[in-house]
Amino acid sequence: MAKRLGVVMLDVTESQERGLVTGRVTVGIGNGLLRFGIERMLQLMPREPEISMRSGLAGALASDLESGDVLIALLGEVDEVSADELRDQAARGVGIVLLIEDGDLFELPKVMGLRAGFVRSSSVNEYSLRKAVAAAADGGAAVPEELAYDLVRFAGRHKAPPQVRLRLTPREQEVLVLMVEGMSNKQIARGLQISQNGAKRLVANILAKMDCNNRTLAVSRALREGLYERYAHARPAAP
């Protein structure tokens, strides 16, 4: 099922909607009060996952994270070294959820290229947290409506240099829309009824044509330049 969130559509699978997580959820947050609150929210999930609490990101990264697990961290506590470690964990199949405190948007460049869900810490609740955790566990990335607008405005203040006219095939346009909607390669393949390798090739083609070295930059450009709305309106209606 898909739910419209402002200009962004996030695909919500049944497991994400119900907040079902089969792996372990590790919380690596130094802020004790926030860490306690996150733990309490996780305990209220429909099927409480195995929870591992760490009083800091370093301890969480040092734990035995496995593919399918989810790591929750605070963006303000991520430095350049831990950002690289988070990318390595994400490449291994670990889902990442980053909490953003007010005023922390300027910290986003250090996690560019990291596939992660984002939740504003000041407004996080049981529902938004379980959606973000379940999406991360499923290889996706969820962004709440109010934060999505802030991310788009932030990207607009950091405009890329003028680029040549973008020429995407109709299929690549479909894939770009799904990328903006937070779908993983596996979800894109399932949605378009193509192989996962085929979805991976299409994503690589899009990144090359957009001159972007990662999904985050491609999605930012698609939102900033109105590509998402243009291609989403042109997308054939589902049968």
mmCIF file of C-alpha atoms in Angstrom, residues 16-168:
data_model
loop_
_atom_site.group_PDB
_atom_site.id
_atom_site.type_symbol
_atom_site.label_atom_id
_atom_site.label_comp_id
_atom_site.label_asym_id
_atom_site.label_seq_id
_atom_site.Cartn_x
_atom_site.Cartn_y
_atom_site.Cartn_z
ATOM 1 C CA GLN A 16 6.237 -1.972 7.578
ATOM 2 C CA GLU A 17 2.626 -0.998 8.236
ATOM 3 C CA ARG A 18 2.398 -3.465 11.122
ATOM 4 C CA GLY A 19 5.889 -2.657 12.384
ATOM 5 C CA LEU A 20 7.141 -6.236 12.185
ATOM 6 C CA VAL A 21 10.897 -6.674 12.551
ATOM 7 C CA THR A 22 12.523 -10.100 12.592
ATOM 8 C CA GLY A 23 16.099 -8.974 13.309
ATOM 9 C CA ARG A 24 17.654 -7.208 16.253
ATOM 10 C CA VAL A 25 17.337 -3.482 16.875
ATOM 11 C CA THR A 26 20.457 -1.867 18.337
ATOM 12 C CA VAL A 27 20.217 1.639 19.788
ATOM 13 C CA GLY A 28 23.526 3.505 19.941
ATOM 14 C CA ILE A 29 22.710 6.914 21.422
ATOM 15 C CA GLY A 30 24.772 8.811 23.988
ATOM 16 C CA ASN A 31 21.857 11.008 25.105
ATOM 17 C CA GLY A 32 20.521 8.928 28.010
ATOM 18 C CA LEU A 33 17.043 10.484 28.116
ATOM 19 C CA LEU A 34 16.492 10.060 24.398
ATOM 20 C CA ARG A 35 17.905 6.533 24.516
ATOM 21 C CA PHE A 36 15.455 5.579 27.279
ATOM 22 C CA GLY A 37 12.533 7.046 25.346
ATOM 23 C CA ILE A 38 13.467 5.136 22.192
ATOM 24 C CA GLU A 39 13.737 1.912 24.173
ATOM 25 C CA ARG A 40 10.249 2.393 25.625
ATOM 26 C CA MET A 41 8.789 3.035 22.140
ATOM 27 C CA LEU A 42 10.453 -0.086 20.747
ATOM 28 C CA GLN A 43 8.949 -2.132 23.571
ATOM 29 C CA LEU A 44 5.487 -1.001 22.425
ATOM 30 C CA MET A 45 5.892 -2.369 18.894
ATOM 31 C CA PRO A 46 3.278 -4.999 17.900
ATOM 32 C CA ARG A 47 5.878 -7.721 18.026
ATOM 33 C CA GLU A 48 8.669 -6.475 20.289
ATOM 34 C CA PRO A 49 12.020 -7.104 18.551
ATOM 35 C CA GLU A 50 15.209 -8.148 20.287
ATOM 36 C CA ILE A 51 16.571 -4.852 21.601
ATOM 37 C CA SER A 52 20.212 -4.067 22.324
ATOM 38 C CA MET A 53 20.997 -0.770 24.059
ATOM 39 C CA ARG A 54 24.402 0.941 23.792
ATOM 40 C CA SER A 55 25.362 4.239 25.447
ATOM 41 C CA GLY A 56 26.932 5.611 22.285
ATOM 42 C CA LEU A 57 27.369 4.940 18.585
ATOM 43 C CA ALA A 58 30.859 3.462 18.963
ATOM 44 C CA GLY A 59 29.563 0.684 21.199
ATOM 45 C CA ALA A 60 26.733 -0.076 18.803
ATOM 46 C CA LEU A 61 29.077 -0.297 15.819
ATOM 47 C CA ALA A 62 31.367 -2.605 17.784
ATOM 48 C CA SER A 63 28.518 -5.061 18.433
ATOM 49 C CA ASP A 64 27.861 -8.015 16.148
ATOM 50 C CA LEU A 65 25.419 -6.429 13.708
ATOM 51 C CA GLU A 66 24.041 -8.729 11.028
ATOM 52 C CA SER A 67 22.104 -8.319 7.801
ATOM 53 C CA GLY A 68 18.465 -7.597 8.651
ATOM 54 C CA ASP A 69 19.341 -5.888 11.936
ATOM 55 C CA VAL A 70 18.551 -2.207 12.452
ATOM 56 C CA LEU A 71 20.813 0.382 14.055
ATOM 57 C CA ILE A 72 19.311 3.574 15.512
ATOM 58 C CA ALA A 73 21.683 6.504 16.035
ATOM 59 C CA LEU A 74 21.591 10.269 16.540
ATOM 60 C CA LEU A 75 22.848 12.271 13.544
ATOM 61 C CA GLY A 76 24.564 14.802 15.807
ATOM 62 C CA GLU A 77 26.681 12.008 17.318
ATOM 63 C CA VAL A 78 27.950 10.784 13.938
ATOM 64 C CA ASP A 79 31.460 11.896 12.940
ATOM 65 C CA GLU A 80 33.366 11.230 9.712
ATOM 66 C CA VAL A 81 34.838 7.957 10.976
ATOM 67 C CA SER A 82 31.543 6.547 12.243
ATOM 68 C CA ALA A 83 29.796 7.766 9.065
ATOM 69 C CA ASP A 84 32.113 5.530 7.018
ATOM 70 C CA GLU A 85 31.415 2.650 9.388
ATOM 71 C CA LEU A 86 27.672 3.213 8.989
ATOM 72 C CA ARG A 87 28.068 3.030 5.202
ATOM 73 C CA ASP A 88 29.945 -0.251 5.591
ATOM 74 C CA GLN A 89 27.188 -1.637 7.825
ATOM 75 C CA ALA A 90 24.487 -0.518 5.379
ATOM 76 C CA ALA A 91 26.361 -2.252 2.540
ATOM 77 C CA ARG A 92 26.272 -5.442 4.631
ATOM 78 C CA GLY A 93 22.474 -5.256 4.886
ATOM 79 C CA VAL A 94 22.107 -3.497 8.240
ATOM 80 C CA GLY A 95 19.224 -0.999 8.252
ATOM 81 C CA ILE A 96 20.083 2.481 9.541
ATOM 82 C CA VAL A 97 17.707 4.950 11.207
ATOM 83 C CA LEU A 98 19.084 8.384 12.104
ATOM 84 C CA LEU A 99 17.317 10.709 14.528
ATOM 85 C CA ILE A 100 17.703 14.401 13.660
ATOM 86 C CA GLU A 101 17.528 17.084 16.324
ATOM 87 C CA ASP A 102 16.364 20.609 15.474
ATOM 88 C CA GLY A 103 19.182 22.505 13.777
ATOM 89 C CA ASP A 104 21.037 19.359 12.715
ATOM 90 C CA LEU A 105 20.270 19.557 8.984
ATOM 91 C CA PHE A 106 23.693 21.093 8.371
ATOM 92 C CA GLU A 107 25.139 17.757 9.547
ATOM 93 C CA LEU A 108 23.631 15.915 6.566
ATOM 94 C CA PRO A 109 26.635 16.223 4.194
ATOM 95 C CA LYS A 110 28.702 13.910 6.386
ATOM 96 C CA VAL A 111 26.232 11.052 5.809
ATOM 97 C CA MET A 112 25.771 11.628 2.070
ATOM 98 C CA GLY A 113 25.719 8.277 0.308
ATOM 99 C CA LEU A 114 24.347 6.508 3.371
ATOM 100 C CA ARG A 115 21.003 4.791 2.807
ATOM 101 C CA ALA A 116 19.124 5.572 5.988
ATOM 102 C CA GLY A 117 15.704 6.486 7.293
ATOM 103 C CA PHE A 118 15.376 9.807 9.106
ATOM 104 C CA VAL A 119 13.116 10.754 12.004
ATOM 105 C CA ARG A 120 12.987 14.094 13.814
ATOM 106 C CA SER A 121 13.805 13.372 17.463
ATOM 107 C CA SER A 122 11.586 16.171 18.786
ATOM 108 C CA SER A 123 8.457 14.613 17.245
ATOM 109 C CA VAL A 124 9.316 10.911 17.204
ATOM 110 C CA ASN A 125 6.564 8.658 18.511
ATOM 111 C CA GLU A 126 5.793 4.959 18.616
ATOM 112 C CA TYR A 127 4.172 4.987 15.167
ATOM 113 C CA SER A 128 6.840 6.983 13.286
ATOM 114 C CA LEU A 129 9.621 5.005 14.939
ATOM 115 C CA ARG A 130 8.162 1.578 14.137
ATOM 116 C CA LYS A 131 7.549 2.647 10.527
ATOM 117 C CA ALA A 132 11.157 3.828 10.187
ATOM 118 C CA VAL A 133 12.569 0.699 11.841
ATOM 119 C CA ALA A 134 10.423 -1.686 9.788
ATOM 120 C CA ALA A 135 11.299 0.136 6.545
ATOM 121 C CA ALA A 136 15.027 -0.009 7.381
ATOM 122 C CA ALA A 137 14.802 -3.722 8.195
ATOM 123 C CA ASP A 138 13.162 -4.274 4.801
ATOM 124 C CA GLY A 139 15.938 -2.418 2.952
ATOM 125 C CA GLY A 140 13.993 0.821 2.537
ATOM 126 C CA ALA A 141 14.226 4.310 3.974
ATOM 127 C CA ALA A 142 11.297 6.217 5.475
ATOM 128 C CA VAL A 143 11.154 9.999 5.877
ATOM 129 C CA PRO A 144 8.181 11.685 7.633
ATOM 130 C CA GLU A 145 6.349 14.419 5.726
ATOM 131 C CA GLU A 146 7.506 17.393 7.798
ATOM 132 C CA LEU A 147 11.124 16.282 7.659
ATOM 133 C CA ALA A 148 10.948 15.552 3.927
ATOM 134 C CA TYR A 149 10.085 19.202 3.281
ATOM 135 C CA ASP A 150 13.027 20.344 5.419
ATOM 136 C CA LEU A 151 15.375 18.027 3.529
ATOM 137 C CA VAL A 152 14.141 19.384 0.193
ATOM 138 C CA ARG A 153 14.652 22.988 1.365
ATOM 139 C CA PHE A 154 18.113 22.084 2.630
ATOM 140 C CA ALA A 155 19.000 20.539 -0.720
ATOM 141 C CA GLY A 156 17.700 23.691 -2.442
ATOM 142 C CA ARG A 157 20.133 25.855 -0.477
ATOM 143 C CA HIS A 158 22.983 23.642 -1.681
ATOM 144 C CA LYS A 159 22.241 23.756 -5.387
ATOM 145 C CA ALA A 160 24.374 21.785 -7.769
ATOM 146 C CA PRO A 161 26.005 23.546 -10.745
ATOM 147 C CA PRO A 162 23.966 23.784 -13.964
ATOM 148 C CA GLN A 163 23.730 20.440 -15.702
ATOM 149 C CA VAL A 164 22.907 19.346 -19.212
ATOM 150 C CA ARG A 165 19.359 18.332 -19.999
ATOM 151 C CA LEU A 166 18.592 14.993 -18.416
ATOM 152 C CA ARG A 167 17.644 12.222 -20.817
ATOM 153 C CA LEU A 168 16.104 9.252 -19.017
#
